[in-house]
PDB file of C-alpha atoms and ligand atoms in Angstrom:
ATOM      1  CA  UNK A 643     112.975  85.151  98.528  1.00  0.00           C
ATOM      2  CA  UNK A 644     111.501  82.255  96.645  1.00  0.00           C
ATOM      3  CA  UNK A 645     107.796  82.694  97.239  1.00  0.00           C
ATOM      4  CA  UNK A 646     105.299  85.469  96.602  1.00  0.00           C
ATOM      5  CA  UNK A 647     104.516  86.032 100.260  1.00  0.00           C
ATOM      6  CA  UNK A 648     108.117  85.992 101.447  1.00  0.00           C
ATOM      7  CA  UNK A 649     109.227  88.309  98.657  1.00  0.00           C
ATOM      8  CA  UNK A 650     106.385  90.765  99.343  1.00  0.00           C
ATOM      9  CA  UNK A 651     107.244  90.671 103.047  1.00  0.00           C
ATOM     10  CA  UNK A 652     110.738  91.981 102.286  1.00  0.00           C
ATOM     11  CA  UNK A 653     109.159  95.361 101.601  1.00  0.00           C
ATOM     12  CA  UNK A 654     106.594  95.006 104.412  1.00  0.00           C
ATOM     13  CA  UNK A 655     103.826  94.038 102.022  1.00  0.00           C
ATOM     14  CA  UNK A 656     101.671  90.935 101.797  1.00  0.00           C
ATOM     15  CA  UNK A 657     100.786  88.752  98.818  1.00  0.00           C
ATOM     16  CA  UNK A 658      97.392  87.137  99.272  1.00  0.00           C
ATOM     17  CA  UNK A 659      94.754  85.095  97.526  1.00  0.00           C
ATOM     18  CA  UNK A 660      91.040  84.491  97.674  1.00  0.00           C
ATOM     19  CA  UNK A 661      90.320  81.196  99.414  1.00  0.00           C
ATOM     20  CA  UNK A 662      87.234  78.989  99.208  1.00  0.00           C
ATOM     21  CA  UNK A 663      86.455  76.951 102.330  1.00  0.00           C
ATOM     22  CA  UNK A 664      85.322  74.059 100.167  1.00  0.00           C
ATOM     23  CA  UNK A 665      88.823  73.667  98.741  1.00  0.00           C
ATOM     24  CA  UNK A 666      90.718  73.432 102.043  1.00  0.00           C
ATOM     25  CA  UNK A 667      90.526  69.649 101.804  1.00  0.00           C
ATOM     26  CA  UNK A 668      92.418  69.665  98.482  1.00  0.00           C
ATOM     27  CA  UNK A 669      96.068  68.997  99.243  1.00  0.00           C
ATOM     28  CA  UNK A 670      97.407  70.476  96.017  1.00  0.00           C
ATOM     29  CA  UNK A 671      95.486  73.661  96.781  1.00  0.00           C
ATOM     30  CA  UNK A 672      96.586  74.006 100.391  1.00  0.00           C
ATOM     31  CA  UNK A 673     100.197  73.178  99.554  1.00  0.00           C
ATOM     32  CA  UNK A 674     100.356  76.148  97.192  1.00  0.00           C
ATOM     33  CA  UNK A 675      98.296  78.320  99.535  1.00  0.00           C
ATOM     34  CA  UNK A 676     100.571  77.786 102.510  1.00  0.00           C
ATOM     35  CA  UNK A 677     103.813  77.927 100.533  1.00  0.00           C
ATOM     36  CA  UNK A 678     103.135  81.086  98.516  1.00  0.00           C
ATOM     37  CA  UNK A 679     100.665  83.335 100.283  1.00  0.00           C
ATOM     38  CA  UNK A 680     100.752  85.307 103.523  1.00  0.00           C
ATOM     39  CA  UNK A 681      97.255  86.725 103.303  1.00  0.00           C
ATOM     40  CA  UNK A 682      93.822  85.336 102.464  1.00  0.00           C
ATOM     41  CA  UNK A 683      90.410  86.717 101.575  1.00  0.00           C
ATOM     42  CA  UNK A 684      87.390  84.433 101.949  1.00  0.00           C
ATOM     43  CA  UNK A 685      85.977  84.341  98.419  1.00  0.00           C
ATOM     44  CA  UNK A 686      82.300  84.056  99.424  1.00  0.00           C
ATOM     45  CA  UNK A 687      82.089  82.909 103.042  1.00  0.00           C
ATOM     46  CA  UNK A 688      81.852  86.328 104.743  1.00  0.00           C
ATOM     47  CA  UNK A 689      79.228  87.754 102.392  1.00  0.00           C
ATOM     48  CA  UNK A 690      75.772  88.605 103.684  1.00  0.00           C
ATOM     49  CA  UNK A 691      74.042  85.652 102.014  1.00  0.00           C
ATOM     50  CA  UNK A 692      76.526  83.316 103.703  1.00  0.00           C
ATOM     51  CA  UNK A 693      76.474  84.874 107.174  1.00  0.00           C
ATOM     52  CA  UNK A 694      72.920  86.155 107.832  1.00  0.00           C
ATOM     53  CA  UNK A 695      70.606  84.196 105.597  1.00  0.00           C
ATOM     54  CA  UNK A 696      67.606  85.224 107.676  1.00  0.00           C
ATOM     55  CA  UNK A 697      67.324  88.266 109.900  1.00  0.00           C
ATOM     56  CA  UNK A 698      69.289  87.953 113.120  1.00  0.00           C
ATOM     57  CA  UNK A 699      70.375  84.373 112.445  1.00  0.00           C
ATOM     58  CA  UNK A 700      74.135  84.319 111.903  1.00  0.00           C
ATOM     59  CA  UNK A 701      76.381  81.482 110.797  1.00  0.00           C
ATOM     60  CA  UNK A 702      80.130  81.782 110.468  1.00  0.00           C
ATOM     61  CA  UNK A 703      81.164  78.134 110.154  1.00  0.00           C
ATOM     62  CA  UNK A 704      82.715  78.293 106.678  1.00  0.00           C
ATOM     63  CA  UNK A 705      84.391  81.649 107.326  1.00  0.00           C
ATOM     64  CA  UNK A 706      85.729  80.329 110.635  1.00  0.00           C
ATOM     65  CA  UNK A 707      87.380  77.454 108.744  1.00  0.00           C
ATOM     66  CA  UNK A 708      89.264  79.890 106.538  1.00  0.00           C
ATOM     67  CA  UNK A 709      90.209  82.189 109.413  1.00  0.00           C
ATOM     68  CA  UNK A 710      91.359  79.183 111.449  1.00  0.00           C
ATOM     69  CA  UNK A 711      93.505  77.942 108.578  1.00  0.00           C
ATOM     70  CA  UNK A 712      94.970  81.411 108.074  1.00  0.00           C
ATOM     71  CA  UNK A 713      95.760  81.864 111.745  1.00  0.00           C
ATOM     72  CA  UNK A 714      97.457  78.464 111.910  1.00  0.00           C
ATOM     73  CA  UNK A 715      99.640  79.411 108.928  1.00  0.00           C
ATOM     74  CA  UNK A 716     100.486  82.991 109.841  1.00  0.00           C
ATOM     75  CA  UNK A 717      98.383  84.516 107.066  1.00  0.00           C
ATOM     76  CA  UNK A 718      96.615  87.860 107.423  1.00  0.00           C
ATOM     77  CA  UNK A 719      92.891  87.930 106.695  1.00  0.00           C
ATOM     78  CA  UNK A 720      91.043  90.510 104.633  1.00  0.00           C
ATOM     79  CA  UNK A 721      87.378  90.502 105.624  1.00  0.00           C
ATOM     80  CA  UNK A 722      85.157  90.590 102.555  1.00  0.00           C
ATOM     81  CA  UNK A 723      82.540  92.114 102.624  1.00  0.00           C
ATOM     82  CA  UNK A 724      79.960  93.717 104.947  1.00  0.00           C
ATOM     83  CA  UNK A 725      77.739  95.935 102.770  1.00  0.00           C
ATOM     84  CA  UNK A 726      77.309  94.979  99.104  1.00  0.00           C
ATOM     85  CA  UNK A 727      74.332  94.948  96.737  1.00  0.00           C
ATOM     86  CA  UNK A 728      75.215  91.470  95.450  1.00  0.00           C
ATOM     87  CA  UNK A 729      75.046  88.091  97.191  1.00  0.00           C
ATOM     88  CA  UNK A 730      72.535  89.815  99.436  1.00  0.00           C
ATOM     89  CA  UNK A 731      69.634  87.792 100.853  1.00  0.00           C
ATOM     90  CA  UNK A 732      66.200  88.645  99.527  1.00  0.00           C
ATOM     91  CA  UNK A 733      64.930  89.672 102.947  1.00  0.00           C
ATOM     92  CA  UNK A 734      67.373  92.604 103.045  1.00  0.00           C
ATOM     93  CA  UNK A 735      66.512  93.720  99.537  1.00  0.00           C
ATOM     94  CA  UNK A 736      62.832  93.748 100.470  1.00  0.00           C
ATOM     95  CA  UNK A 737      63.200  96.284 103.310  1.00  0.00           C
ATOM     96  CA  UNK A 738      61.574  99.605 102.429  1.00  0.00           C
ATOM     97  CA  UNK A 739      61.681 101.375 105.792  1.00  0.00           C
ATOM     98  CA  UNK A 740      64.832 103.412 106.451  1.00  0.00           C
ATOM     99  CA  UNK A 741      64.811 103.025 110.230  1.00  0.00           C
ATOM    100  CA  UNK A 742      64.548  99.256 109.897  1.00  0.00           C
ATOM    101  CA  UNK A 743      67.237  99.011 107.231  1.00  0.00           C
ATOM    102  CA  UNK A 744      69.637 101.243 109.164  1.00  0.00           C
ATOM    103  CA  UNK A 745      69.318  99.041 112.208  1.00  0.00           C
ATOM    104  CA  UNK A 746      69.650  95.843 110.139  1.00  0.00           C
ATOM    105  CA  UNK A 747      72.851  97.115 108.486  1.00  0.00           C
ATOM    106  CA  UNK A 748      74.352  98.245 111.787  1.00  0.00           C
ATOM    107  CA  UNK A 749      73.533  94.927 113.406  1.00  0.00           C
ATOM    108  CA  UNK A 750      75.010  92.973 110.509  1.00  0.00           C
ATOM    109  CA  UNK A 751      78.273  94.934 110.604  1.00  0.00           C
ATOM    110  CA  UNK A 752      78.568  94.846 114.389  1.00  0.00           C
ATOM    111  CA  UNK A 753      77.736  91.153 114.766  1.00  0.00           C
ATOM    112  CA  UNK A 754      80.044  89.973 111.998  1.00  0.00           C
ATOM    113  CA  UNK A 755      82.954  92.203 112.986  1.00  0.00           C
ATOM    114  CA  UNK A 756      82.575  91.303 116.647  1.00  0.00           C
ATOM    115  CA  UNK A 757      82.652  87.597 115.789  1.00  0.00           C
ATOM    116  CA  UNK A 758      86.012  88.019 114.015  1.00  0.00           C
ATOM    117  CA  UNK A 759      87.372  90.769 116.268  1.00  0.00           C
ATOM    118  CA  UNK A 760      91.143  90.699 116.589  1.00  0.00           C
ATOM    119  CA  UNK A 761      91.588  88.345 113.624  1.00  0.00           C
ATOM    120  CA  UNK A 762      91.072  90.656 110.662  1.00  0.00           C
ATOM    121  CA  UNK A 763      93.756  92.869 109.149  1.00  0.00           C
ATOM    122  CA  UNK A 764      91.361  94.881 106.979  1.00  0.00           C
ATOM    123  CA  UNK A 765      87.651  94.807 106.218  1.00  0.00           C
ATOM    124  CA  UNK A 766      86.008  95.692 102.923  1.00  0.00           C
ATOM    125  CA  UNK A 767      83.275  97.584 104.762  1.00  0.00           C
ATOM    126  CA  UNK A 768      81.460  98.682 101.611  1.00  0.00           C
ATOM    127  CA  UNK A 769      81.911  97.043  98.213  1.00  0.00           C
ATOM    128  CA  UNK A 770      81.010  98.379  94.749  1.00  0.00           C
ATOM    129  CA  UNK A 771      78.807 101.336  95.736  1.00  0.00           C
ATOM    130  CA  UNK A 772      79.394 103.334  92.550  1.00  0.00           C
ATOM    131  CA  UNK A 773      77.892 102.894  89.092  1.00  0.00           C
ATOM    132  CA  UNK A 774      79.876 102.049  85.976  1.00  0.00           C
ATOM    133  CA  UNK A 775      80.032 104.425  83.065  1.00  0.00           C
ATOM    134  CA  UNK A 776      80.473 108.159  82.850  1.00  0.00           C
ATOM    135  CA  UNK A 777      77.953 109.374  85.409  1.00  0.00           C
ATOM    136  CA  UNK A 778      80.034 109.145  88.563  1.00  0.00           C
ATOM    137  CA  UNK A 779      76.757 108.311  90.305  1.00  0.00           C
ATOM    138  CA  UNK A 780      76.075 105.937  93.111  1.00  0.00           C
ATOM    139  CA  UNK A 781      74.942 102.474  92.092  1.00  0.00           C
ATOM    140  CA  UNK A 782      71.283 101.815  92.747  1.00  0.00           C
ATOM    141  CA  UNK A 783      70.814  99.324  95.588  1.00  0.00           C
ATOM    142  CA  UNK A 784      68.486  98.850  98.512  1.00  0.00           C
ATOM    143  CA  UNK A 785      71.030 100.708 100.648  1.00  0.00           C
ATOM    144  CA  UNK A 786      71.324 103.659  98.283  1.00  0.00           C
ATOM    145  CA  UNK A 787      67.641 103.771  97.450  1.00  0.00           C
ATOM    146  CA  UNK A 788      66.274 103.483 101.003  1.00  0.00           C
ATOM    147  CA  UNK A 789      69.032 105.184 103.045  1.00  0.00           C
ATOM    148  CA  UNK A 790      70.591 107.624 100.573  1.00  0.00           C
ATOM    149  CA  UNK A 791      74.240 108.686 100.241  1.00  0.00           C
ATOM    150  CA  UNK A 792      74.856 108.632 103.994  1.00  0.00           C
ATOM    151  CA  UNK A 793      74.735 104.845 104.212  1.00  0.00           C
ATOM    152  CA  UNK A 794      78.426 104.500 103.391  1.00  0.00           C
ATOM    153  CA  UNK A 795      79.699 106.758 106.132  1.00  0.00           C
ATOM    154  CA  UNK A 796      77.250 105.228 108.578  1.00  0.00           C
ATOM    155  CA  UNK A 797      78.690 101.808 107.733  1.00  0.00           C
ATOM    156  CA  UNK A 798      82.257 103.009 108.316  1.00  0.00           C
ATOM    157  CA  UNK A 799      81.385 104.646 111.656  1.00  0.00           C
ATOM    158  CA  UNK A 800      79.615 101.477 112.782  1.00  0.00           C
ATOM    159  CA  UNK A 801      82.598  99.391 111.696  1.00  0.00           C
ATOM    160  CA  UNK A 802      85.095 101.532 113.586  1.00  0.00           C
ATOM    161  CA  UNK A 803      83.129 101.061 116.795  1.00  0.00           C
ATOM    162  CA  UNK A 804      82.864  97.300 116.308  1.00  0.00           C
ATOM    163  CA  UNK A 805      86.609  96.618 115.815  1.00  0.00           C
ATOM    164  CA  UNK A 806      88.814  99.680 116.265  1.00  0.00           C
ATOM    165  CA  UNK A 807      91.958  97.668 115.392  1.00  0.00           C
ATOM    166  CA  UNK A 808      90.867  96.594 111.919  1.00  0.00           C
ATOM    167  CA  UNK A 809      91.658  98.727 108.900  1.00  0.00           C
ATOM    168  CA  UNK A 810      88.477  99.829 107.160  1.00  0.00           C
ATOM    169  CA  UNK A 811      88.458  99.779 103.361  1.00  0.00           C
ATOM    170  CA  UNK A 812      86.233 100.865 100.519  1.00  0.00           C
ATOM    171  CA  UNK A 813      86.588  98.305  97.674  1.00  0.00           C
ATOM    172  CA  UNK A 814      85.539  98.583  94.020  1.00  0.00           C
ATOM    173  CA  UNK A 815      86.354  97.629  90.406  1.00  0.00           C
ATOM    174  CA  UNK A 816      86.923  99.825  87.347  1.00  0.00           C
ATOM    175  CA  UNK A 817      88.508 102.482  89.541  1.00  0.00           C
ATOM    176  CA  UNK A 818      92.060 101.735  88.386  1.00  0.00           C
ATOM    177  CA  UNK A 819      92.085 104.232  85.483  1.00  0.00           C
ATOM    178  CA  UNK A 820      92.602 107.734  86.854  1.00  0.00           C
ATOM    179  CA  UNK A 821      90.560 109.339  84.052  1.00  0.00           C
ATOM    180  CA  UNK A 822      87.435 107.233  84.648  1.00  0.00           C
ATOM    181  CA  UNK A 823      84.414 109.044  86.070  1.00  0.00           C
ATOM    182  CA  UNK A 824      83.923 106.196  88.555  1.00  0.00           C
ATOM    183  CA  UNK A 825      87.489 106.605  89.840  1.00  0.00           C
ATOM    184  CA  UNK A 826      86.973 110.329  90.271  1.00  0.00           C
ATOM    185  CA  UNK A 827      83.708 109.802  92.136  1.00  0.00           C
ATOM    186  CA  UNK A 828      85.314 107.368  94.598  1.00  0.00           C
ATOM    187  CA  UNK A 829      88.274 109.734  95.004  1.00  0.00           C
ATOM    188  CA  UNK A 830      85.941 112.612  95.899  1.00  0.00           C
ATOM    189  CA  UNK A 831      84.159 110.425  98.451  1.00  0.00           C
ATOM    190  CA  UNK A 832      87.419 109.384 100.142  1.00  0.00           C
ATOM    191  CA  UNK A 833      88.673 112.985 100.131  1.00  0.00           C
ATOM    192  CA  UNK A 834      85.396 114.098 101.709  1.00  0.00           C
ATOM    193  CA  UNK A 835      85.584 111.336 104.346  1.00  0.00           C
ATOM    194  CA  UNK A 836      89.149 112.271 105.271  1.00  0.00           C
ATOM    195  CA  UNK A 837      88.273 115.962 105.486  1.00  0.00           C
ATOM    196  CA  UNK A 838      85.285 115.308 107.762  1.00  0.00           C
ATOM    197  CA  UNK A 839      86.871 112.639 109.934  1.00  0.00           C
ATOM    198  CA  UNK A 840      84.760 109.734 108.694  1.00  0.00           C
ATOM    199  CA  UNK A 841      86.851 106.674 109.597  1.00  0.00           C
ATOM    200  CA  UNK A 842      88.395 105.149 106.460  1.00  0.00           C
ATOM    201  CA  UNK A 843      91.868 103.610 106.301  1.00  0.00           C
ATOM    202  CA  UNK A 844      92.215 102.030 102.878  1.00  0.00           C
ATOM    203  CA  UNK A 845      90.885 101.699  99.361  1.00  0.00           C
ATOM    204  CA  UNK A 846      90.835  98.337  97.589  1.00  0.00           C
ATOM    205  CA  UNK A 847      91.247  98.197  93.825  1.00  0.00           C
ATOM    206  CA  UNK A 848      89.761  94.895  92.688  1.00  0.00           C
ATOM    207  CA  UNK A 849      91.799  94.845  89.458  1.00  0.00           C
ATOM    208  CA  UNK A 850      89.831  92.335  87.386  1.00  0.00           C
ATOM    209  CA  UNK A 851      91.669  93.139  84.169  1.00  0.00           C
ATOM    210  CA  UNK A 852      91.307  92.209  80.519  1.00  0.00           C
ATOM    211  CA  UNK A 853      94.316  90.759  78.727  1.00  0.00           C
ATOM    212  CA  UNK A 854      95.922  94.175  78.246  1.00  0.00           C
ATOM    213  CA  UNK A 855      96.330  94.403  81.992  1.00  0.00           C
ATOM    214  CA  UNK A 856      96.216  97.556  84.103  1.00  0.00           C
ATOM    215  CA  UNK A 857      95.588 100.985  82.604  1.00  0.00           C
ATOM    216  CA  UNK A 858      98.737 103.068  82.112  1.00  0.00           C
ATOM    217  CA  UNK A 859      97.564 105.435  84.837  1.00  0.00           C
ATOM    218  CA  UNK A 860      97.202 102.742  87.529  1.00  0.00           C
ATOM    219  CA  UNK A 861     100.288 103.814  89.480  1.00  0.00           C
ATOM    220  CA  UNK A 862      99.078 107.443  89.353  1.00  0.00           C
ATOM    221  CA  UNK A 863      95.667 106.377  90.657  1.00  0.00           C
ATOM    222  CA  UNK A 864      97.214 104.438  93.546  1.00  0.00           C
ATOM    223  CA  UNK A 865      99.528 107.344  94.382  1.00  0.00           C
ATOM    224  CA  UNK A 866      96.751 109.937  94.248  1.00  0.00           C
ATOM    225  CA  UNK A 867      94.516 107.957  96.599  1.00  0.00           C
ATOM    226  CA  UNK A 868      97.452 107.273  98.934  1.00  0.00           C
ATOM    227  CA  UNK A 869      98.135 111.019  99.051  1.00  0.00           C
ATOM    228  CA  UNK A 870      94.712 111.457 100.670  1.00  0.00           C
ATOM    229  CA  UNK A 871      96.076 109.574 103.677  1.00  0.00           C
ATOM    230  CA  UNK A 872      94.795 106.051 103.091  1.00  0.00           C
ATOM    231  CA  UNK A 873      96.530 102.763 102.349  1.00  0.00           C
ATOM    232  CA  UNK A 874      95.800 101.257  98.958  1.00  0.00           C
ATOM    233  CA  UNK A 875      95.662  97.570  98.102  1.00  0.00           C
ATOM    234  CA  UNK A 876      95.155  95.447  95.001  1.00  0.00           C
ATOM    235  CA  UNK A 877      92.426  93.181  96.284  1.00  0.00           C
ATOM    236  CA  UNK A 878      91.084  90.780  93.622  1.00  0.00           C
ATOM    237  CA  UNK A 879      93.677  90.607  90.876  1.00  0.00           C
ATOM    238  CA  UNK A 880      93.076  88.423  87.837  1.00  0.00           C
ATOM    239  CA  UNK A 881      94.001  89.121  84.212  1.00  0.00           C
ATOM    240  CA  UNK A 882      92.471  87.414  81.161  1.00  0.00           C
ATOM    241  CA  UNK A 883      95.010  84.908  79.787  1.00  0.00           C
ATOM    242  CA  UNK A 884      97.476  86.019  82.507  1.00  0.00           C
ATOM    243  CA  UNK A 885     100.065  87.725  80.268  1.00  0.00           C
ATOM    244  CA  UNK A 886     103.373  87.896  82.159  1.00  0.00           C
ATOM    245  CA  UNK A 887     103.911  91.553  81.290  1.00  0.00           C
ATOM    246  CA  UNK A 888     100.456  92.548  82.487  1.00  0.00           C
ATOM    247  CA  UNK A 889     101.080  90.842  85.836  1.00  0.00           C
ATOM    248  CA  UNK A 890     104.506  92.459  86.142  1.00  0.00           C
ATOM    249  CA  UNK A 891     103.050  95.893  85.389  1.00  0.00           C
ATOM    250  CA  UNK A 892     100.355  95.452  88.021  1.00  0.00           C
ATOM    251  CA  UNK A 893     102.816  94.379  90.699  1.00  0.00           C
ATOM    252  CA  UNK A 894     105.159  97.254  89.808  1.00  0.00           C
ATOM    253  CA  UNK A 895     102.338  99.775  90.132  1.00  0.00           C
ATOM    254  CA  UNK A 896     101.903  98.699  93.745  1.00  0.00           C
ATOM    255  CA  UNK A 897     105.630  98.457  94.488  1.00  0.00           C
ATOM    256  CA  UNK A 898     106.101 102.030  93.301  1.00  0.00           C
ATOM    257  CA  UNK A 899     103.627 103.432  95.833  1.00  0.00           C
ATOM    258  CA  UNK A 900     104.802 103.378  99.449  1.00  0.00           C
ATOM    259  CA  UNK A 901     101.283 103.105 100.845  1.00  0.00           C
ATOM    260  CA  UNK A 902     100.346 100.198  98.579  1.00  0.00           C
ATOM    261  CA  UNK A 903     100.478  97.612 101.347  1.00  0.00           C
ATOM    262  CA  UNK A 904      99.589  94.406  99.538  1.00  0.00           C
ATOM    263  CA  UNK A 905      98.355  92.508  96.526  1.00  0.00           C
ATOM    264  CA  UNK A 906      95.805  89.691  96.477  1.00  0.00           C
ATOM    265  CA  UNK A 907      94.969  87.503  93.503  1.00  0.00           C
ATOM    266  CA  UNK A 908      91.414  86.213  93.186  1.00  0.00           C
ATOM    267  CA  UNK A 909      92.171  82.508  93.438  1.00  0.00           C
ATOM    268  CA  UNK A 910      95.110  80.124  93.205  1.00  0.00           C
ATOM    269  CA  UNK A 911      94.765  77.862  90.128  1.00  0.00           C
ATOM    270  CA  UNK A 912      92.946  78.748  86.918  1.00  0.00           C
ATOM    271  CA  UNK A 913      90.492  76.009  87.804  1.00  0.00           C
ATOM    272  CA  UNK A 914      89.676  77.819  91.066  1.00  0.00           C
ATOM    273  CA  UNK A 915      88.848  81.091  89.314  1.00  0.00           C
ATOM    274  CA  UNK A 916      85.409  82.680  88.927  1.00  0.00           C
ATOM    275  CA  UNK A 917      86.754  83.498  85.410  1.00  0.00           C
ATOM    276  CA  UNK A 918      88.134  80.012  84.829  1.00  0.00           C
ATOM    277  CA  UNK A 919      87.417  80.198  81.082  1.00  0.00           C
ATOM    278  CA  UNK A 920      89.968  83.010  80.826  1.00  0.00           C
ATOM    279  CA  UNK A 921      92.812  81.233  82.685  1.00  0.00           C
ATOM    280  CA  UNK A 922      93.566  84.466  84.563  1.00  0.00           C
ATOM    281  CA  UNK A 923      95.648  83.262  87.534  1.00  0.00           C
ATOM    282  CA  UNK A 924      99.261  82.415  88.425  1.00  0.00           C
ATOM    283  CA  UNK A 925      98.945  78.601  88.588  1.00  0.00           C
ATOM    284  CA  UNK A 926      97.476  76.253  86.003  1.00  0.00           C
ATOM    285  CA  UNK A 927      94.805  73.703  86.789  1.00  0.00           C
ATOM    286  CA  UNK A 928      97.424  71.174  87.872  1.00  0.00           C
ATOM    287  CA  UNK A 929      99.031  73.659  90.250  1.00  0.00           C
ATOM    288  CA  UNK A 930     102.077  74.394  88.081  1.00  0.00           C
ATOM    289  CA  UNK A 931     103.537  77.902  88.089  1.00  0.00           C
ATOM    290  CA  UNK A 932     102.704  79.819  84.919  1.00  0.00           C
ATOM    291  CA  UNK A 933     104.908  82.441  83.240  1.00  0.00           C
ATOM    292  CA  UNK A 934     102.886  85.107  85.018  1.00  0.00           C
ATOM    293  CA  UNK A 935     104.027  83.675  88.347  1.00  0.00           C
ATOM    294  CA  UNK A 936     107.684  84.298  87.580  1.00  0.00           C
ATOM    295  CA  UNK A 937     106.897  87.755  86.268  1.00  0.00           C
ATOM    296  CA  UNK A 938     104.964  88.676  89.401  1.00  0.00           C
ATOM    297  CA  UNK A 939     107.653  87.295  91.705  1.00  0.00           C
ATOM    298  CA  UNK A 940     110.408  89.169  89.861  1.00  0.00           C
ATOM    299  CA  UNK A 941     108.472  92.432  90.074  1.00  0.00           C
ATOM    300  CA  UNK A 942     108.057  92.216  93.875  1.00  0.00           C
TER     301      UNK A 942
HETATM  302  C1  XIL B1193      82.864  86.398  93.181  1.00  0.00           C
HETATM  303  C2  XIL B1193      83.302  84.990  93.561  1.00  0.00           C
HETATM  304  O1  XIL B1193      84.609  84.799  93.098  1.00  0.00           O
HETATM  305  C3  XIL B1193      82.360  83.967  92.966  1.00  0.00           C
HETATM  306  O2  XIL B1193      82.659  82.673  93.483  1.00  0.00           O
HETATM  307  C4  XIL B1193      80.913  84.314  93.283  1.00  0.00           C
HETATM  308  O3  XIL B1193      80.056  83.417  92.617  1.00  0.00           O
HETATM  309  C5  XIL B1193      80.599  85.736  92.888  1.00  0.00           C
HETATM  310  O4  XIL B1193      81.518  86.622  93.524  1.00  0.00           O
HETATM  311  N1  XIL B1193      83.813  91.408  93.056  1.00  0.00           N
HETATM  312  C6  XIL B1193      83.891  90.996  94.372  1.00  0.00           C
HETATM  313  C7  XIL B1193      83.974  89.556  94.691  1.00  0.00           C
HETATM  314  O5  XIL B1193      83.998  91.838  95.272  1.00  0.00           O
HETATM  315  O6  XIL B1193      83.327  89.233  95.893  1.00  0.00           O
HETATM  316  C8  XIL B1193      83.410  88.708  93.575  1.00  0.00           C
HETATM  317  O7  XIL B1193      83.658  87.326  93.891  1.00  0.00           O
HETATM  318  C9  XIL B1193      84.028  89.088  92.262  1.00  0.00           C
HETATM  319  C10 XIL B1193      83.728  90.531  91.923  1.00  0.00           C
END
């Protein structure tokens, strides 16, 4: 097939992109979006600071625009993200009482998931909960510091109740290299969740790579997580300077793992990227296909 989404669909996978609501009025952007991609992830519009700026006051207008566009164009939606230390309003970070914070987190998850119920393929329930470096420790955050380790499983149980049809994912970066302590720590958590019946369906590998692309062990990492009984997905792919080989290697890593169900890039044109100085995407600023586009398409 001649597009990323159609080619991915031939093996039952999706090929998605991050979408910004503010760009839906740009015809060059939406032309590429609707031609090439069969999945979308709101880049910022479902985050806590966008959806519950003050306690109990929810607004989903920008996210609704993206979900409406996706629905009209047959694109799946990845919900991103419910519990994350970043882009978190100050009022949440200021909570020091565990009972209060637990109820605030549960209400946030339940209200947001209920609003989008039936429209979301997979939710990034918890994002980036582990620290970088060799410790394998949890990242410090208001959730970790006030609620302790149990906050992640509580979030997943709450999410399952709110929308039983949505796949529930843990999402993180720097967990692509099998030998990394952070990868091992996330692996142990997922293994523990599966063994105790904590509801988790998928693990998202953000895959924000440097110009050398994915680590050599990436396919092994995806396969080892999948063997725990979860789907795996490449959720936020971008690669500094977008070398064609690095993109091809990333796509192949997913294609070689049966339970790797989809790949999403983190934006359409280089000019749309949060790393725009590194030109890390598949289309240039004018919307032309780059070499990496052809390499990715051929590897699907
Ligand atoms: C980024 C967005 O692309 C930016 O627009 C925003 O300013 C910051 O967040 N990990 C994630 C994504 O899970 O939500 C982040 O997105 C990139 C890193």
